[in-house]
Each structure stands twice: as C-alpha cells, then as structure tokens.
Amino acid sequence: MPKLGMEPIRKQALVNATIVEIGRVGSLDVTVSQIAKRAGMSSALAHHYFGSKEEMFLAAMRHVLTLYGAEVRGALAAADGPDARLRAILRASFSPMNFRRDVVGAWLNFWVLAQSVPGAKRLLGVYQGRLRSNLRACLRPRADAAQIADGLGALIDGLYLREVLKDGPADGARAVAVALDYLDARLRGANAS
C-alpha cells in the first residue's frame, strides 16, 4: 500500500533531479534511470509518475517558470513606479534562484525542445508573452515600448545562452549589469532624439 502524501514529494524530487541532471549533462541526453537514481527512486516509479522523459522535463520547466513567476511578482510588488518595476523584472530574471548553472542549462534545452514539441513550444510562448507584457506595461506610454521590450526579452535570452557556454558559476550580477546598461542606453538614446 502506498504511503499517503508521497506522490507530490516524489514528483518534486523527480522534477528537481531532472533540472540537476540536464544541467550536469548539458543536454537532454539523460535517461529516466539517471534522473530516477538522482531522485533516489526506481525508473519504473519515475515512469509511473510522468510517463516519459519529455513529460518529466516539461514538469521541470513548469516548476522553473513557476519559481520565476513568483520571484517576478514579489519583485514587482516591492517596486514603486514603472522604472523600478522594469528594473525589478531584470533583477529577478538573473536572481540566484533563477540564474543557477543547472537552471540555465535547463533553459537552453527547453528552447531546443520547443522547436519540435508542441507542449514545450506552448509553454515557451506563455513565458515570452508574459515577459513582453510585463516589460511593455513598465515602458508605457513610450512610443517605442514594444521595441525596447522585445530588445530586453532577446537580451535576457541571449545572456542565458552565453552563460551556459561559460565555465564556473553563473554570474547573475554581471548579467543584471549588462541588461541595465542596455536599458539605460536605450532610454537615454530615445530621450536624446
């Protein structure tokens, strides 16, 4: 007889193990057995809970996005005014919880998976839409709000991509500095026109 309440605990352990294993290997070339072993359970149990490695990975990315969303909402709640809110989004995007080596590796593989898996493509579209909407809301009523928001979104993605190619721990402070520098340059350039 299964222990009551163990399913959510085991599923979360598998989600966490998926993120760690994909970050460790640097690709989706991990097996359910490797993930299950890291989570301290059998691959049969992992298959029972998720059905496939793909579903496990999608659950892991939903978890990453949930944590990211919570951090962004918290940062926005503490920010006063549109400029502070915009900067809070950028800082949350590169916070120690969101910009860890394993999470950055998971993001890289998520972008790859989204090219061929409809569920991943839809999830990525939701994230990109929310990010763009939040950035645009902070930049209103500027005529170039959409252009700056798109540039910031691309810059965030690009900083994640560059980070995954570097050795050593992720440098969120450096990424925030680059993003804020870009933002300040865009805002100064637009005001000078």
PDB file of C-alpha atoms in Angstrom:
ATOM      1  CA  MET A   1       0.000   0.000   0.000  1.00  0.00           C
ATOM      2  CA  PRO A   2       1.462   3.380  -0.991  1.00  0.00           C
ATOM      3  CA  LYS A   3       2.164   5.936   1.684  1.00  0.00           C
ATOM      4  CA  LEU A   4      -0.331   8.784   1.605  1.00  0.00           C
ATOM      5  CA  GLY A   5       1.146  12.084   0.535  1.00  0.00           C
ATOM      6  CA  MET A   6       4.237  10.570  -1.060  1.00  0.00           C
ATOM      7  CA  GLU A   7       3.258  11.248  -4.676  1.00  0.00           C
ATOM      8  CA  PRO A   8       3.779  15.038  -4.590  1.00  0.00           C
ATOM      9  CA  ILE A   9       7.037  14.596  -2.685  1.00  0.00           C
ATOM     10  CA  ARG A  10       8.340  12.037  -5.175  1.00  0.00           C
ATOM     11  CA  LYS A  11       7.214  14.074  -8.171  1.00  0.00           C
ATOM     12  CA  GLN A  12       9.010  17.138  -6.809  1.00  0.00           C
ATOM     13  CA  ALA A  13      12.132  15.052  -6.219  1.00  0.00           C
ATOM     14  CA  LEU A  14      11.992  13.903  -9.846  1.00  0.00           C
ATOM     15  CA  VAL A  15      11.485  17.468 -11.090  1.00  0.00           C
ATOM     16  CA  ASN A  16      14.477  18.675  -9.086  1.00  0.00           C
ATOM     17  CA  ALA A  17      16.570  15.726 -10.268  1.00  0.00           C
ATOM     18  CA  THR A  18      15.605  16.425 -13.878  1.00  0.00           C
ATOM     19  CA  ILE A  19      16.853  20.007 -13.627  1.00  0.00           C
ATOM     20  CA  VAL A  20      20.107  18.924 -11.981  1.00  0.00           C
ATOM     21  CA  GLU A  21      20.787  16.090 -14.442  1.00  0.00           C
ATOM     22  CA  ILE A  22      20.081  18.154 -17.550  1.00  0.00           C
ATOM     23  CA  GLY A  23      22.236  20.945 -16.146  1.00  0.00           C
ATOM     24  CA  ARG A  24      25.009  18.471 -15.322  1.00  0.00           C
ATOM     25  CA  VAL A  25      24.985  16.776 -18.729  1.00  0.00           C
ATOM     26  CA  GLY A  26      24.227  19.938 -20.697  1.00  0.00           C
ATOM     27  CA  SER A  27      21.676  18.274 -22.947  1.00  0.00           C
ATOM     28  CA  LEU A  28      18.510  16.209 -22.998  1.00  0.00           C
ATOM     29  CA  ASP A  29      20.690  13.117 -23.413  1.00  0.00           C
ATOM     30  CA  VAL A  30      19.913  11.915 -19.912  1.00  0.00           C
ATOM     31  CA  THR A  31      17.954   8.794 -19.164  1.00  0.00           C
ATOM     32  CA  VAL A  32      14.969   8.368 -16.924  1.00  0.00           C
ATOM     33  CA  SER A  33      17.154   5.945 -14.994  1.00  0.00           C
ATOM     34  CA  GLN A  34      19.759   8.687 -14.328  1.00  0.00           C
ATOM     35  CA  ILE A  35      17.055  11.100 -13.204  1.00  0.00           C
ATOM     36  CA  ALA A  36      15.371   8.495 -11.004  1.00  0.00           C
ATOM     37  CA  LYS A  37      18.682   7.487  -9.430  1.00  0.00           C
ATOM     38  CA  ARG A  38      19.439  11.112  -8.550  1.00  0.00           C
ATOM     39  CA  ALA A  39      15.942  11.366  -7.028  1.00  0.00           C
ATOM     40  CA  GLY A  40      16.526   8.178  -5.026  1.00  0.00           C
ATOM     41  CA  MET A  41      13.901   6.013  -6.690  1.00  0.00           C
ATOM     42  CA  SER A  42      13.461   3.450  -9.436  1.00  0.00           C
ATOM     43  CA  SER A  43      12.996   4.339 -13.084  1.00  0.00           C
ATOM     44  CA  ALA A  44       9.721   2.382 -13.019  1.00  0.00           C
ATOM     45  CA  LEU A  45       8.379   4.757 -10.365  1.00  0.00           C
ATOM     46  CA  ALA A  46       9.544   7.753 -12.407  1.00  0.00           C
ATOM     47  CA  HIS A  47       7.712   6.400 -15.459  1.00  0.00           C
ATOM     48  CA  HIS A  48       4.650   5.768 -13.293  1.00  0.00           C
ATOM     49  CA  TYR A  49       4.510   9.417 -12.217  1.00  0.00           C
ATOM     50  CA  PHE A  50       5.351  11.082 -15.539  1.00  0.00           C
ATOM     51  CA  GLY A  51       5.067   8.519 -18.313  1.00  0.00           C
ATOM     52  CA  SER A  52       8.079   9.790 -20.258  1.00  0.00           C
ATOM     53  CA  LYS A  53      11.269  11.787 -20.016  1.00  0.00           C
ATOM     54  CA  GLU A  54       9.631  14.509 -22.104  1.00  0.00           C
ATOM     55  CA  GLU A  55       6.782  14.881 -19.593  1.00  0.00           C
ATOM     56  CA  MET A  56       9.316  14.938 -16.757  1.00  0.00           C
ATOM     57  CA  PHE A  57      11.208  17.711 -18.495  1.00  0.00           C
ATOM     58  CA  LEU A  58       8.051  19.727 -19.165  1.00  0.00           C
ATOM     59  CA  ALA A  59       7.131  19.386 -15.478  1.00  0.00           C
ATOM     60  CA  ALA A  60      10.615  20.600 -14.576  1.00  0.00           C
ATOM     61  CA  MET A  61      10.257  23.653 -16.811  1.00  0.00           C
ATOM     62  CA  ARG A  62       6.792  24.409 -15.410  1.00  0.00           C
ATOM     63  CA  HIS A  63       8.448  24.334 -11.987  1.00  0.00           C
ATOM     64  CA  VAL A  64      11.250  26.673 -13.143  1.00  0.00           C
ATOM     65  CA  LEU A  65       8.680  29.045 -14.641  1.00  0.00           C
ATOM     66  CA  THR A  66       6.532  28.926 -11.505  1.00  0.00           C
ATOM     67  CA  LEU A  67       9.503  29.914  -9.333  1.00  0.00           C
ATOM     68  CA  TYR A  68      10.478  32.631 -11.817  1.00  0.00           C
ATOM     69  CA  GLY A  69       6.925  33.984 -11.890  1.00  0.00           C
ATOM     70  CA  ALA A  70       6.705  34.076  -8.103  1.00  0.00           C
ATOM     71  CA  GLU A  71      10.002  35.929  -7.870  1.00  0.00           C
ATOM     72  CA  VAL A  72       8.961  38.456 -10.519  1.00  0.00           C
ATOM     73  CA  ARG A  73       5.602  39.052  -8.801  1.00  0.00           C
ATOM     74  CA  GLY A  74       7.366  39.575  -5.471  1.00  0.00           C
ATOM     75  CA  ALA A  75       9.854  41.985  -7.026  1.00  0.00           C
ATOM     76  CA  LEU A  76       7.068  43.903  -8.771  1.00  0.00           C
ATOM     77  CA  ALA A  77       5.064  44.182  -5.558  1.00  0.00           C
ATOM     78  CA  ALA A  78       8.049  45.753  -3.806  1.00  0.00           C
ATOM     79  CA  ALA A  79       8.842  48.184  -6.649  1.00  0.00           C
ATOM     80  CA  ASP A  80       7.459  51.712  -6.725  1.00  0.00           C
ATOM     81  CA  GLY A  81       6.787  53.142 -10.158  1.00  0.00           C
ATOM     82  CA  PRO A  82       7.264  51.885 -13.711  1.00  0.00           C
ATOM     83  CA  ASP A  83      11.049  52.376 -13.860  1.00  0.00           C
ATOM     84  CA  ALA A  84      11.593  50.498 -10.585  1.00  0.00           C
ATOM     85  CA  ARG A  85       9.241  47.752 -11.775  1.00  0.00           C
ATOM     86  CA  LEU A  86      11.167  47.384 -15.034  1.00  0.00           C
ATOM     87  CA  ARG A  87      14.465  47.074 -13.183  1.00  0.00           C
ATOM     88  CA  ALA A  88      12.895  44.618 -10.736  1.00  0.00           C
ATOM     89  CA  ILE A  89      11.935  42.313 -13.634  1.00  0.00           C
ATOM     90  CA  LEU A  90      15.508  42.377 -14.914  1.00  0.00           C
ATOM     91  CA  ARG A  91      16.958  41.662 -11.480  1.00  0.00           C
ATOM     92  CA  ALA A  92      14.514  38.797 -10.903  1.00  0.00           C
ATOM     93  CA  SER A  93      15.448  37.313 -14.285  1.00  0.00           C
ATOM     94  CA  PHE A  94      19.034  36.899 -13.094  1.00  0.00           C
ATOM     95  CA  SER A  95      18.486  36.235  -9.381  1.00  0.00           C
ATOM     96  CA  PRO A  96      20.454  33.450  -7.678  1.00  0.00           C
ATOM     97  CA  MET A  97      17.371  31.207  -7.731  1.00  0.00           C
ATOM     98  CA  ASN A  98      16.663  31.744 -11.440  1.00  0.00           C
ATOM     99  CA  PHE A  99      20.198  32.078 -12.800  1.00  0.00           C
ATOM    100  CA  ARG A 100      21.835  28.919 -11.444  1.00  0.00           C
ATOM    101  CA  ARG A 101      24.023  26.773 -13.685  1.00  0.00           C
ATOM    102  CA  ASP A 102      21.525  23.866 -13.721  1.00  0.00           C
ATOM    103  CA  VAL A 103      18.533  26.117 -14.419  1.00  0.00           C
ATOM    104  CA  VAL A 104      20.413  27.939 -17.181  1.00  0.00           C
ATOM    105  CA  GLY A 105      21.216  24.545 -18.761  1.00  0.00           C
ATOM    106  CA  ALA A 106      17.579  23.529 -18.496  1.00  0.00           C
ATOM    107  CA  TRP A 107      16.553  26.736 -20.285  1.00  0.00           C
ATOM    108  CA  LEU A 108      18.920  26.049 -23.175  1.00  0.00           C
ATOM    109  CA  ASN A 109      17.431  22.601 -23.630  1.00  0.00           C
ATOM    110  CA  PHE A 110      13.922  23.997 -23.257  1.00  0.00           C
ATOM    111  CA  TRP A 111      14.486  26.296 -26.247  1.00  0.00           C
ATOM    112  CA  VAL A 112      15.729  23.317 -28.268  1.00  0.00           C
ATOM    113  CA  LEU A 113      12.780  21.142 -27.228  1.00  0.00           C
ATOM    114  CA  ALA A 114      10.306  23.901 -28.112  1.00  0.00           C
ATOM    115  CA  GLN A 115      11.327  23.573 -31.763  1.00  0.00           C
ATOM    116  CA  SER A 116       9.803  20.101 -32.024  1.00  0.00           C
ATOM    117  CA  VAL A 117       7.486  19.503 -29.061  1.00  0.00           C
ATOM    118  CA  PRO A 118       4.161  21.382 -29.109  1.00  0.00           C
ATOM    119  CA  GLY A 119       3.788  21.366 -25.304  1.00  0.00           C
ATOM    120  CA  ALA A 120       7.208  22.952 -24.871  1.00  0.00           C
ATOM    121  CA  LYS A 121       6.513  25.479 -27.634  1.00  0.00           C
ATOM    122  CA  ARG A 122       3.250  26.486 -25.970  1.00  0.00           C
ATOM    123  CA  LEU A 123       4.909  26.819 -22.549  1.00  0.00           C
ATOM    124  CA  LEU A 124       7.719  28.915 -24.004  1.00  0.00           C
ATOM    125  CA  GLY A 125       5.154  31.110 -25.760  1.00  0.00           C
ATOM    126  CA  VAL A 126       3.326  31.712 -22.472  1.00  0.00           C
ATOM    127  CA  TYR A 127       6.575  32.734 -20.763  1.00  0.00           C
ATOM    128  CA  GLN A 128       7.608  35.031 -23.631  1.00  0.00           C
ATOM    129  CA  GLY A 129       4.162  36.623 -23.795  1.00  0.00           C
ATOM    130  CA  ARG A 130       4.065  37.348 -20.065  1.00  0.00           C
ATOM    131  CA  LEU A 131       7.588  38.745 -20.063  1.00  0.00           C
ATOM    132  CA  ARG A 132       6.845  41.006 -23.028  1.00  0.00           C
ATOM    133  CA  SER A 133       3.571  42.149 -21.470  1.00  0.00           C
ATOM    134  CA  ASN A 134       5.242  42.977 -18.139  1.00  0.00           C
ATOM    135  CA  LEU A 135       8.078  44.854 -19.825  1.00  0.00           C
ATOM    136  CA  ARG A 136       5.712  46.801 -22.097  1.00  0.00           C
ATOM    137  CA  ALA A 137       3.493  47.763 -19.166  1.00  0.00           C
ATOM    138  CA  CYS A 138       6.508  49.295 -17.416  1.00  0.00           C
ATOM    139  CA  LEU A 139       7.518  51.225 -20.531  1.00  0.00           C
ATOM    140  CA  ARG A 140       4.127  52.799 -21.304  1.00  0.00           C
ATOM    141  CA  PRO A 141       3.285  55.342 -22.703  1.00  0.00           C
ATOM    142  CA  ARG A 142       6.520  55.393 -24.718  1.00  0.00           C
ATOM    143  CA  ALA A 143       6.052  55.054 -28.467  1.00  0.00           C
ATOM    144  CA  ASP A 144       8.982  52.609 -28.592  1.00  0.00           C
ATOM    145  CA  ALA A 145       7.785  50.469 -25.640  1.00  0.00           C
ATOM    146  CA  ALA A 146       7.281  47.344 -27.776  1.00  0.00           C
ATOM    147  CA  GLN A 147      10.696  47.708 -29.419  1.00  0.00           C
ATOM    148  CA  ILE A 148      12.521  48.162 -26.102  1.00  0.00           C
ATOM    149  CA  ALA A 149      10.562  45.283 -24.515  1.00  0.00           C
ATOM    150  CA  ASP A 150      11.481  42.984 -27.417  1.00  0.00           C
ATOM    151  CA  GLY A 151      15.126  44.026 -27.128  1.00  0.00           C
ATOM    152  CA  LEU A 152      15.157  43.323 -23.399  1.00  0.00           C
ATOM    153  CA  GLY A 153      13.494  39.931 -23.920  1.00  0.00           C
ATOM    154  CA  ALA A 154      16.076  38.999 -26.547  1.00  0.00           C
ATOM    155  CA  LEU A 155      18.872  40.257 -24.301  1.00  0.00           C
ATOM    156  CA  ILE A 156      17.646  38.142 -21.378  1.00  0.00           C
ATOM    157  CA  ASP A 157      17.558  35.051 -23.608  1.00  0.00           C
ATOM    158  CA  GLY A 158      20.973  35.889 -25.024  1.00  0.00           C
ATOM    159  CA  LEU A 159      22.529  36.337 -21.592  1.00  0.00           C
ATOM    160  CA  TYR A 160      21.215  32.901 -20.586  1.00  0.00           C
ATOM    161  CA  LEU A 161      22.642  31.409 -23.773  1.00  0.00           C
ATOM    162  CA  ARG A 162      26.046  32.993 -23.223  1.00  0.00           C
ATOM    163  CA  GLU A 163      26.084  31.921 -19.589  1.00  0.00           C
ATOM    164  CA  VAL A 164      25.537  28.253 -20.446  1.00  0.00           C
ATOM    165  CA  LEU A 165      28.637  28.369 -22.649  1.00  0.00           C
ATOM    166  CA  LYS A 166      30.890  29.712 -19.863  1.00  0.00           C
ATOM    167  CA  ASP A 167      32.710  27.751 -17.194  1.00  0.00           C
ATOM    168  CA  GLY A 168      32.206  28.291 -13.495  1.00  0.00           C
ATOM    169  CA  PRO A 169      29.246  29.501 -11.504  1.00  0.00           C
ATOM    170  CA  ALA A 170      26.605  31.667 -13.127  1.00  0.00           C
ATOM    171  CA  ASP A 171      27.231  35.403 -12.723  1.00  0.00           C
ATOM    172  CA  GLY A 172      23.806  36.945 -12.224  1.00  0.00           C
ATOM    173  CA  ALA A 173      25.206  40.281 -11.056  1.00  0.00           C
ATOM    174  CA  ARG A 174      27.117  40.667 -14.313  1.00  0.00           C
ATOM    175  CA  ALA A 175      24.040  39.728 -16.347  1.00  0.00           C
ATOM    176  CA  VAL A 176      21.905  42.292 -14.484  1.00  0.00           C
ATOM    177  CA  ALA A 177      24.569  44.961 -15.075  1.00  0.00           C
ATOM    178  CA  VAL A 178      24.580  44.222 -18.832  1.00  0.00           C
ATOM    179  CA  ALA A 179      20.771  44.302 -19.013  1.00  0.00           C
ATOM    180  CA  LEU A 180      20.522  47.549 -17.028  1.00  0.00           C
ATOM    181  CA  ASP A 181      23.261  49.122 -19.151  1.00  0.00           C
ATOM    182  CA  TYR A 182      21.307  48.241 -22.303  1.00  0.00           C
ATOM    183  CA  LEU A 183      18.098  49.621 -20.801  1.00  0.00           C
ATOM    184  CA  ASP A 184      19.757  52.866 -19.715  1.00  0.00           C
ATOM    185  CA  ALA A 185      21.363  53.316 -23.147  1.00  0.00           C
ATOM    186  CA  ARG A 186      18.018  52.754 -24.897  1.00  0.00           C
ATOM    187  CA  LEU A 187      16.232  55.174 -22.592  1.00  0.00           C
ATOM    188  CA  ARG A 188      18.971  57.846 -22.954  1.00  0.00           C
ATOM    189  CA  GLY A 189      19.095  57.388 -26.737  1.00  0.00           C
ATOM    190  CA  ALA A 190      15.339  57.767 -27.052  1.00  0.00           C
ATOM    191  CA  ASN A 191      15.301  60.858 -24.832  1.00  0.00           C
ATOM    192  CA  ALA A 192      18.123  62.473 -26.869  1.00  0.00           C
ATOM    193  CA  SER A 193      16.060  62.210 -30.100  1.00  0.00           C
TER     194      SER A 193
END
